Coordinates of C-alpha atoms in Angstrom, one line a residue:
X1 CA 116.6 12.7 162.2
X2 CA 119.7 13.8 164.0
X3 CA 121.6 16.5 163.0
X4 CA 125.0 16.5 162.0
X5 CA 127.6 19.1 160.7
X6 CA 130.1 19.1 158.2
X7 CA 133.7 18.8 159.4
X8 CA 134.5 22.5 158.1
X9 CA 138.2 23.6 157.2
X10 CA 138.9 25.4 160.5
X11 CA 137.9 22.4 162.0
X12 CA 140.0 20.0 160.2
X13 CA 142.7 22.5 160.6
X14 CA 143.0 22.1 164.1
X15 CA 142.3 18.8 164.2
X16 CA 145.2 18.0 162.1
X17 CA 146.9 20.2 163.9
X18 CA 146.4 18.4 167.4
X19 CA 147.4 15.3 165.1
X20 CA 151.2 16.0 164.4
X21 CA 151.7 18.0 167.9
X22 CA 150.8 14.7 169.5
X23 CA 153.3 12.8 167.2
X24 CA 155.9 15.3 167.5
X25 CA 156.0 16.1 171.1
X26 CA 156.8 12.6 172.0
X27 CA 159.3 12.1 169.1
X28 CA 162.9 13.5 168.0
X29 CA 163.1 15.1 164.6
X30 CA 161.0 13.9 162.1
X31 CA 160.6 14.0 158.0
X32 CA 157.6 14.7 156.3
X33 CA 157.5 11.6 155.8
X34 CA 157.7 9.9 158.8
X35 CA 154.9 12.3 159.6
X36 CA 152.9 10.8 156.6
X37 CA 153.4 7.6 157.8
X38 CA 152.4 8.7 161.8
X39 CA 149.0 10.1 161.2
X40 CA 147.9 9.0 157.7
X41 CA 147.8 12.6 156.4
X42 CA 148.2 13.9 153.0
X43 CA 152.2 15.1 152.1
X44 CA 150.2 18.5 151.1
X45 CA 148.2 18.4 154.4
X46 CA 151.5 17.5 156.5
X47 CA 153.2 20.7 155.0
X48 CA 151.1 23.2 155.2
X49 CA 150.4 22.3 158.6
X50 CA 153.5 21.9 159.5
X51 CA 153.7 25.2 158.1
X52 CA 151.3 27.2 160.1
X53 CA 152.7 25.5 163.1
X54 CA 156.3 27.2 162.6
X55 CA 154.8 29.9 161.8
X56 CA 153.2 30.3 165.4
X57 CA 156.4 29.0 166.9
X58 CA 154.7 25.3 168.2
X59 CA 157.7 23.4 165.4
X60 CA 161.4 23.8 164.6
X61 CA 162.5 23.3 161.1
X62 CA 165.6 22.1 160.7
X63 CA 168.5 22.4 157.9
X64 CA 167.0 19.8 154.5
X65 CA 168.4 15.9 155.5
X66 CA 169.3 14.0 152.9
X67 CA 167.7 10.2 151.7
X68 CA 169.8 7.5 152.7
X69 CA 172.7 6.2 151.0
X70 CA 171.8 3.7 147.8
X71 CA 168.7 5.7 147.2
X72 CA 168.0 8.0 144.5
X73 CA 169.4 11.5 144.8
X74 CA 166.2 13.9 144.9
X75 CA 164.8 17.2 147.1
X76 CA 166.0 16.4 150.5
X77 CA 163.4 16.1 152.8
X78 CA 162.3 18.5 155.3
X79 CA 162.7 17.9 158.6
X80 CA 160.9 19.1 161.5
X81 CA 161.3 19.0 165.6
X82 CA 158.5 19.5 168.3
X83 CA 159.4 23.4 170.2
X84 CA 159.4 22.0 173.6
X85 CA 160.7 25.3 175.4
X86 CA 158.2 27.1 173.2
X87 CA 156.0 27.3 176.9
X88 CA 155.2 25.4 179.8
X89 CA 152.2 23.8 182.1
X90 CA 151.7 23.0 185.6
X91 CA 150.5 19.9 187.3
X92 CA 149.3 20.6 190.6
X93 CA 147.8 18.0 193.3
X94 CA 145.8 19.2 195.7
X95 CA 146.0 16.3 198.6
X96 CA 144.3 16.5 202.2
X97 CA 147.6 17.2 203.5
X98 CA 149.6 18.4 200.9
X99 CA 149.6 20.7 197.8
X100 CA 152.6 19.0 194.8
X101 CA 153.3 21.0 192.2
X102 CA 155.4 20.6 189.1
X103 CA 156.3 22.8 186.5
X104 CA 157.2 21.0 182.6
X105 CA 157.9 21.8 178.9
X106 CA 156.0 20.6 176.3
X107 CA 157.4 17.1 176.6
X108 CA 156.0 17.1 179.9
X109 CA 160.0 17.1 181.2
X110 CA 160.4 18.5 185.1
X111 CA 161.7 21.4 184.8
X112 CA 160.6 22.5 188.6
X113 CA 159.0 20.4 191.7
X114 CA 157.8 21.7 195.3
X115 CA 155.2 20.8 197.6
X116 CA 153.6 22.9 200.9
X117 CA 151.9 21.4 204.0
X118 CA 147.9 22.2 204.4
X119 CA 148.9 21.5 208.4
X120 CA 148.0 24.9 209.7
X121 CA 145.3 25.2 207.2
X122 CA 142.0 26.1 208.6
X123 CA 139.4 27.8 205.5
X124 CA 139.5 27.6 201.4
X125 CA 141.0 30.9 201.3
X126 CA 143.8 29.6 203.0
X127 CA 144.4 26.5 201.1
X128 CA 143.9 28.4 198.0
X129 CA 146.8 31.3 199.1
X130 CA 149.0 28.1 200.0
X131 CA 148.7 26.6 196.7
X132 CA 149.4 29.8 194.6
X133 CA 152.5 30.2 197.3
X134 CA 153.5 27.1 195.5
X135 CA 152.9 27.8 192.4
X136 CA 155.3 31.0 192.8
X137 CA 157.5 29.2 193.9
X138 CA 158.3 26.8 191.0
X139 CA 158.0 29.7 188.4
X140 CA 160.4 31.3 190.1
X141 CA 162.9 28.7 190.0
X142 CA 162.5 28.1 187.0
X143 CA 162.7 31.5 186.1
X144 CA 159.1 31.2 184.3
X145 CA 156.7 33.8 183.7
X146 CA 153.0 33.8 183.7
X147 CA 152.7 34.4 180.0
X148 CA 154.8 31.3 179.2
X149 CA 152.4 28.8 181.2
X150 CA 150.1 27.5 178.4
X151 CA 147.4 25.8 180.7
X152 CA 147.5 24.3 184.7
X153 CA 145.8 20.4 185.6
X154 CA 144.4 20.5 189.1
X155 CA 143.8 17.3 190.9
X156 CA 141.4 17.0 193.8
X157 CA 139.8 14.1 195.7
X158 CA 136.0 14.6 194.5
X159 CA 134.1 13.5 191.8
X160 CA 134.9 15.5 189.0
X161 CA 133.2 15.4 185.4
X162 CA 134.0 16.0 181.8
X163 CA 133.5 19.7 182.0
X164 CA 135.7 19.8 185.3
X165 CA 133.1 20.7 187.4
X166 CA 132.9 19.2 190.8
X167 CA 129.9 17.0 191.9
X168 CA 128.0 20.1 194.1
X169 CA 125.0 18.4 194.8
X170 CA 126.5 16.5 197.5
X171 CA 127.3 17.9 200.9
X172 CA 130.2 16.3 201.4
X173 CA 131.9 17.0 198.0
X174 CA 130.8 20.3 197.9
X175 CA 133.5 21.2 200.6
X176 CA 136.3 20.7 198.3
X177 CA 134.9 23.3 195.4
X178 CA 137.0 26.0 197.5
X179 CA 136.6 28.5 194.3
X180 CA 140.7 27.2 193.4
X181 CA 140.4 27.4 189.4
X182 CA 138.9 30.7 189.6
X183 CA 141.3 32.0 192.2
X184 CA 144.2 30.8 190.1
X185 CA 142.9 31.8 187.0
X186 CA 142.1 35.5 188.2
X187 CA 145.9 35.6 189.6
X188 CA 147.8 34.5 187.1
X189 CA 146.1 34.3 183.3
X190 CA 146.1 30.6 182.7
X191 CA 143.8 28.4 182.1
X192 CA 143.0 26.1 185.0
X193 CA 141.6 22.1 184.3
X194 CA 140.1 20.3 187.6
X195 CA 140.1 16.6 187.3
X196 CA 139.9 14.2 190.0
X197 CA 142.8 13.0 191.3
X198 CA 142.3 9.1 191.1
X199 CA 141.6 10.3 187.1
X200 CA 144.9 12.4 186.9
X201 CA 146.6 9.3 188.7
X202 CA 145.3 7.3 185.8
X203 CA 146.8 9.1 183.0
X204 CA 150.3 9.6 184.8
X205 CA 150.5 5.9 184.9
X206 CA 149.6 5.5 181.8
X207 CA 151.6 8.0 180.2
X208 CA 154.5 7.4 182.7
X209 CA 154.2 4.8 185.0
X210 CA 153.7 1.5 185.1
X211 CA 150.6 1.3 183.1
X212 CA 152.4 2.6 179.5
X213 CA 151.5 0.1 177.3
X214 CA 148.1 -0.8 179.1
X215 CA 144.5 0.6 177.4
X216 CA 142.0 -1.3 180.4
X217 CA 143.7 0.3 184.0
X218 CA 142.2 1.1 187.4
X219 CA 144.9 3.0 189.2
X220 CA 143.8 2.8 193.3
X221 CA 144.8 5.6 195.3
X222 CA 145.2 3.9 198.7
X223 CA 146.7 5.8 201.3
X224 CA 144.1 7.8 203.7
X225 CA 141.1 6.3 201.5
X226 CA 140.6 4.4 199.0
X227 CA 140.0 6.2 195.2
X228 CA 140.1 5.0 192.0
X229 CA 140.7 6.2 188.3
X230 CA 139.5 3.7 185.4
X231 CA 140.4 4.0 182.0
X232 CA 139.1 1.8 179.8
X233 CA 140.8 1.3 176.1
X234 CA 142.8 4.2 176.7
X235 CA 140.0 6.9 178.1
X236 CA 139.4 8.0 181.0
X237 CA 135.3 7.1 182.3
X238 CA 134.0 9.8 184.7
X239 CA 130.2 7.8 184.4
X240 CA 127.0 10.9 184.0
X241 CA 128.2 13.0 186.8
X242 CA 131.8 12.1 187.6
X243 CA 131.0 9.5 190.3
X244 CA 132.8 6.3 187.9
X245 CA 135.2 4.8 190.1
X246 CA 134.1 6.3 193.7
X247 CA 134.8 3.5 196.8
X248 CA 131.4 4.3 198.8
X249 CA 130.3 0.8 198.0
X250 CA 133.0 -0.2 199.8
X251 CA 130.4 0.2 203.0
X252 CA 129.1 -2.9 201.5
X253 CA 132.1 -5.0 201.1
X254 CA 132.1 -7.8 203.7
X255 CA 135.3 -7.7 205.2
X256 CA 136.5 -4.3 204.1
X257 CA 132.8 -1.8 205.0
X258 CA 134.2 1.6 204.7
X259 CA 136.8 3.6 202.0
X260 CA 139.7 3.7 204.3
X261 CA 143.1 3.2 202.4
X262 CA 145.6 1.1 203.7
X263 CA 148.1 3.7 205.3
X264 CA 145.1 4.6 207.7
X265 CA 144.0 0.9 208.4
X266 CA 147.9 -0.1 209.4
X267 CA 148.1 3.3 210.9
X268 CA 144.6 2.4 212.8
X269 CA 145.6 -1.0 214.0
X270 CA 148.8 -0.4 215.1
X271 CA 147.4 2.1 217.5
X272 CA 144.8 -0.7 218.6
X273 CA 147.3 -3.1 219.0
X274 CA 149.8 -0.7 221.1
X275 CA 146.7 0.4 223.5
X276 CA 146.1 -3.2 224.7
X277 CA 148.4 -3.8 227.4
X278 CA 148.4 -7.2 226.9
X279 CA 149.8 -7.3 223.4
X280 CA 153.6 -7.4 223.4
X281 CA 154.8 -5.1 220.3
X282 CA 157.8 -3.3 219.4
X283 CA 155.3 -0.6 218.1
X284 CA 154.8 0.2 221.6
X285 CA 158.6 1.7 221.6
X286 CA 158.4 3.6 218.3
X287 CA 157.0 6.6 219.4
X288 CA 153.8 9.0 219.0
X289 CA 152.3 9.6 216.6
X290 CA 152.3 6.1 215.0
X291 CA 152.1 5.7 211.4
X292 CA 151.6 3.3 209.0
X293 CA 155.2 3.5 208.2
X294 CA 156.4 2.7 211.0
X295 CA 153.7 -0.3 211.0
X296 CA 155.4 -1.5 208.0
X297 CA 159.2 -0.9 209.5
X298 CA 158.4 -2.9 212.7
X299 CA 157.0 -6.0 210.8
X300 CA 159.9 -5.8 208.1
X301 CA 162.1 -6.1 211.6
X302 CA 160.6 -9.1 212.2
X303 CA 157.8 -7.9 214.8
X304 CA 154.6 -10.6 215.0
X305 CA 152.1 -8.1 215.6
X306 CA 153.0 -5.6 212.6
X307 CA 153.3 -8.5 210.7
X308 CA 150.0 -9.8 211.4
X309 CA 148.6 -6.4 211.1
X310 CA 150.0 -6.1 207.3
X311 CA 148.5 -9.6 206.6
X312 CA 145.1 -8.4 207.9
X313 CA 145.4 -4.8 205.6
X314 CA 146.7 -7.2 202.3
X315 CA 143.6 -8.9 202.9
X316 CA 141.4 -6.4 203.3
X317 CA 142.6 -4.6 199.8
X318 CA 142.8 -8.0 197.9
X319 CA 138.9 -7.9 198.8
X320 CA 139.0 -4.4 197.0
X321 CA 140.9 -5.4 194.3
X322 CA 138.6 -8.4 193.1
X323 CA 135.8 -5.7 193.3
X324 CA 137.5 -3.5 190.8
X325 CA 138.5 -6.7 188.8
X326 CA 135.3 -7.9 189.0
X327 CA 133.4 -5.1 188.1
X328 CA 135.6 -3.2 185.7
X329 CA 138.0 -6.6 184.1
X330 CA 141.3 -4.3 183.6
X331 CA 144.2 -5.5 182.5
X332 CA 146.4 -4.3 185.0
X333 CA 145.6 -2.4 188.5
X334 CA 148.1 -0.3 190.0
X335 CA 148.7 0.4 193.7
X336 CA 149.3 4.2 193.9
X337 CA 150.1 7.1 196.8
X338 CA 151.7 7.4 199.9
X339 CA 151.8 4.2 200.7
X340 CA 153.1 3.1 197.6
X341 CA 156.7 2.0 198.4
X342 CA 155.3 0.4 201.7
X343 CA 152.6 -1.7 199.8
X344 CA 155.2 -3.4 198.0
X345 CA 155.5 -6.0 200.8
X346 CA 151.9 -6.8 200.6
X347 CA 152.0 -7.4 196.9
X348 CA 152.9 -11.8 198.1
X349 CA 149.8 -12.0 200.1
X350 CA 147.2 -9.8 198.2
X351 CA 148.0 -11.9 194.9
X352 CA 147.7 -14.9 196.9
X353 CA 144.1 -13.4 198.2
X354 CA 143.0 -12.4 195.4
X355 CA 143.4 -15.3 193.4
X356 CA 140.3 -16.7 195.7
X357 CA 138.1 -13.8 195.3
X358 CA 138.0 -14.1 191.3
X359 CA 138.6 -16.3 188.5
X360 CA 140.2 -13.6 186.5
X361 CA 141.8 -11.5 189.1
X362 CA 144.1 -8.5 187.1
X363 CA 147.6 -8.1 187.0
X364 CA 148.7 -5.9 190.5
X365 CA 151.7 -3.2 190.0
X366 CA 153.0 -1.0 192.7
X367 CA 153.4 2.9 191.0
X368 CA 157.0 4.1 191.0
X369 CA 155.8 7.8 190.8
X370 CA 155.8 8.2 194.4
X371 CA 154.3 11.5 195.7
X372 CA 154.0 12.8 192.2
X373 CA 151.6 10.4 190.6
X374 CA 148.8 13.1 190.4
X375 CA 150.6 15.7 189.3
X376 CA 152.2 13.8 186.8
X377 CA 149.0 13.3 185.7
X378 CA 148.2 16.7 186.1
X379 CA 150.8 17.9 183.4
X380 CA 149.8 15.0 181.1
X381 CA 146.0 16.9 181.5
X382 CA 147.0 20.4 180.6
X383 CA 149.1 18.8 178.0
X384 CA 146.5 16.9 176.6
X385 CA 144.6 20.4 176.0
X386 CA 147.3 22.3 174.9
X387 CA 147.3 19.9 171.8
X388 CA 143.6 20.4 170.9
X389 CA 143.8 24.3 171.5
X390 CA 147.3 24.9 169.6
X391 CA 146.1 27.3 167.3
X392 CA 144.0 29.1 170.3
X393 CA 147.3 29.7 172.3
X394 CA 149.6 32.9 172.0
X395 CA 153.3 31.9 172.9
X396 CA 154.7 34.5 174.6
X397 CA 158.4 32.5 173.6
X398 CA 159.3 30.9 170.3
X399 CA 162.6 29.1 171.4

């Protein structure tokens, strides 16, 4: 027989309590009422939690409103307002060339942004002191102190599951658990949540991009390699060990056969193209080193080769697209990373592609996050835990 518990009143307590923080971080001033109506609690429920929760500095109360006119003068109602300077939380992505970090209130509003380069980065330790250099450097724009950061999201490209622990057993993943959390955790206070960053690029999209009113996404990092983050009816899947959505199959994709993302394939066959001699290209006068955006510039000018290239790269990911499609049926699949702005141009000939691949091929979006999808989704991530551990967390500020 399996065994289950009670729901006991601490429990509820916080669970209700995660319940109205959720409804009135991403509203304006709400009644009691309205609060009633939002999460199907009792009116004695909704006050006394309500209660506690000003008590601990999480919700505003505001002067009594009054019922609108033509209905019976009573009681005005109370009125209440999320504290969204009552702390803060970090979103920090932790790229293979970059570290982006953001700093938000409670509604998840920028209130700082900076990023560092990993170029001259050569051991963990390193990478580690560069992100934390970061990290000091938005708090101290903001004029933030570590007791005011309520919880950091950390996104890193490795399979990462529910607990945020990264995939060790593997050689290859095992590199990137550089000991960051710890480091950051030790340093500073707060707690730190790993995620993957195809995951993280998920739930900005979904909570700010172009993914808001979609439940069934696959968000597909594509820049140095492929990644993707699959949410399916609005949660994230991370599979037994953290592995859902990894792009190794890819290796046994006919026309695609390894996980490299389209800003390396452009950047990869431009470079092909300008070492033939015989091949006359305008690439060939850009300069070194040749990247995929200047792949994309030369064929935007008109230049046969780049242009060819790009139509070899949108075919190429229309192949990974179907496979997503295929395997996973989302609703909507959004292009994400570096190469976001770029891919836009492909967009015409990968829905033509794909349409042969699959009977039911998804809707395709290019994100309009930029270089901050991750983090975005970062801050979404340590809000998400700030909610469920409201009654856990001392605010050092009370507005």
């Amino acid at each position: 027989m399996v065994n289950t518990s009670a729901a006991t009143p601490p429990l509820l307590r916080r669970v209700n309590a995660g319940k109205l923080l959720g409804v009135l971080s991403t509203a304006g001033v709400m009644t009691g009422t309205g609060l009633i109506e939002a999460t199907g609690l009792t009116r004695a429920t909704v006050h006394a939690v309500c209660n506690d929760l000003i008590a601990m500095g999480w919700v505003l109360e505001l002067d009594p409103g009054h019922d609108a006119p033509g209905t019976p003068i009573g009681r005005p109602s109370r009125r209440f307002e999320f504290n969204s300077q009552a702390g803060y939380v970090l979103g920090i992505d932790v790229g293979a060339a970059k570290t982006t970090v953001l700093l938000s209130d409670l509604r998840g509003e920028t209130v700082a942004k900076t990023g560092r380069s990993f170029l001259s980065v050569k051991t963990p330790a390193e990478q580690t002191q560069v992100v934390n250099e970061a990290v000091l450097e938005v708090l101290a724009e903001a004029r933030v102190t570590d007791a005011e950061v309520l919880a950091a999201g950390v996104g890193v490209a490795a399979p990462v599951d529910r607990e945020g622990n990264i995939l060790s057993d593997d050689e290859f993943w095992r590199r990137f658990d550089a000991g960051l959390t710890t480091r950051l955790t030790e340093l500073h206070g707060w707690p730190v949540l790993l995620e993957n960053d195809a995951n993280l690029a998920a739930l900005g999209e979904h909570w700010r991009g172009e993914a808001r009113d979609v439940d069934d996404l696959v968000v597909l990092l594509a820049g140095e390699r492929f990644g993707s983050g699959l949410m399916d009816s609005g949660r994230l899947l991370h599979g037994s060990r953290g592995g859902a959505g990894e792009m190794v199959y890819l290796k046994l994709v006919e026309g695609v056969g390894d996980t490299a993302g389209i800003a390396r394939t452009a950047r990869e066959q431009g470079v092909k193209a300008v070492a033939d001699p015989t091949v006359k290209t305008s690439l060939r006068d850009l300069g070194e080193p040749l990247t995929a955006e200047l792949v994309f510039a030369a064929a935007a000018a008109g230049d046969e080769v780049a242009s060819g290239i790009l139509r070899f790269v949108a075919g190429r990911t229309a192949r990974v697209l179907a496979t997503l499609g295929i395997l996973f049926n989302p609703e909507l699949i959004v292009i994400g990373g570096a190469v976001a702005t770029g891919a836009k141009a492909l967009l015409p000939e990968i829905e033509a592609q794909l349409a042969t691949f699959t009977t039911t091929p998804p809707r395709i979006a290019v994100s309009s996050l930029g270089d901050t999808i991750v983090s975005v989704g970062a801050v979404r991530h340590a809000l998400n835990y700030v909610e469920q551990h409201a009654l856990d967390l001392q605010l050092s500020s009370r507005g």
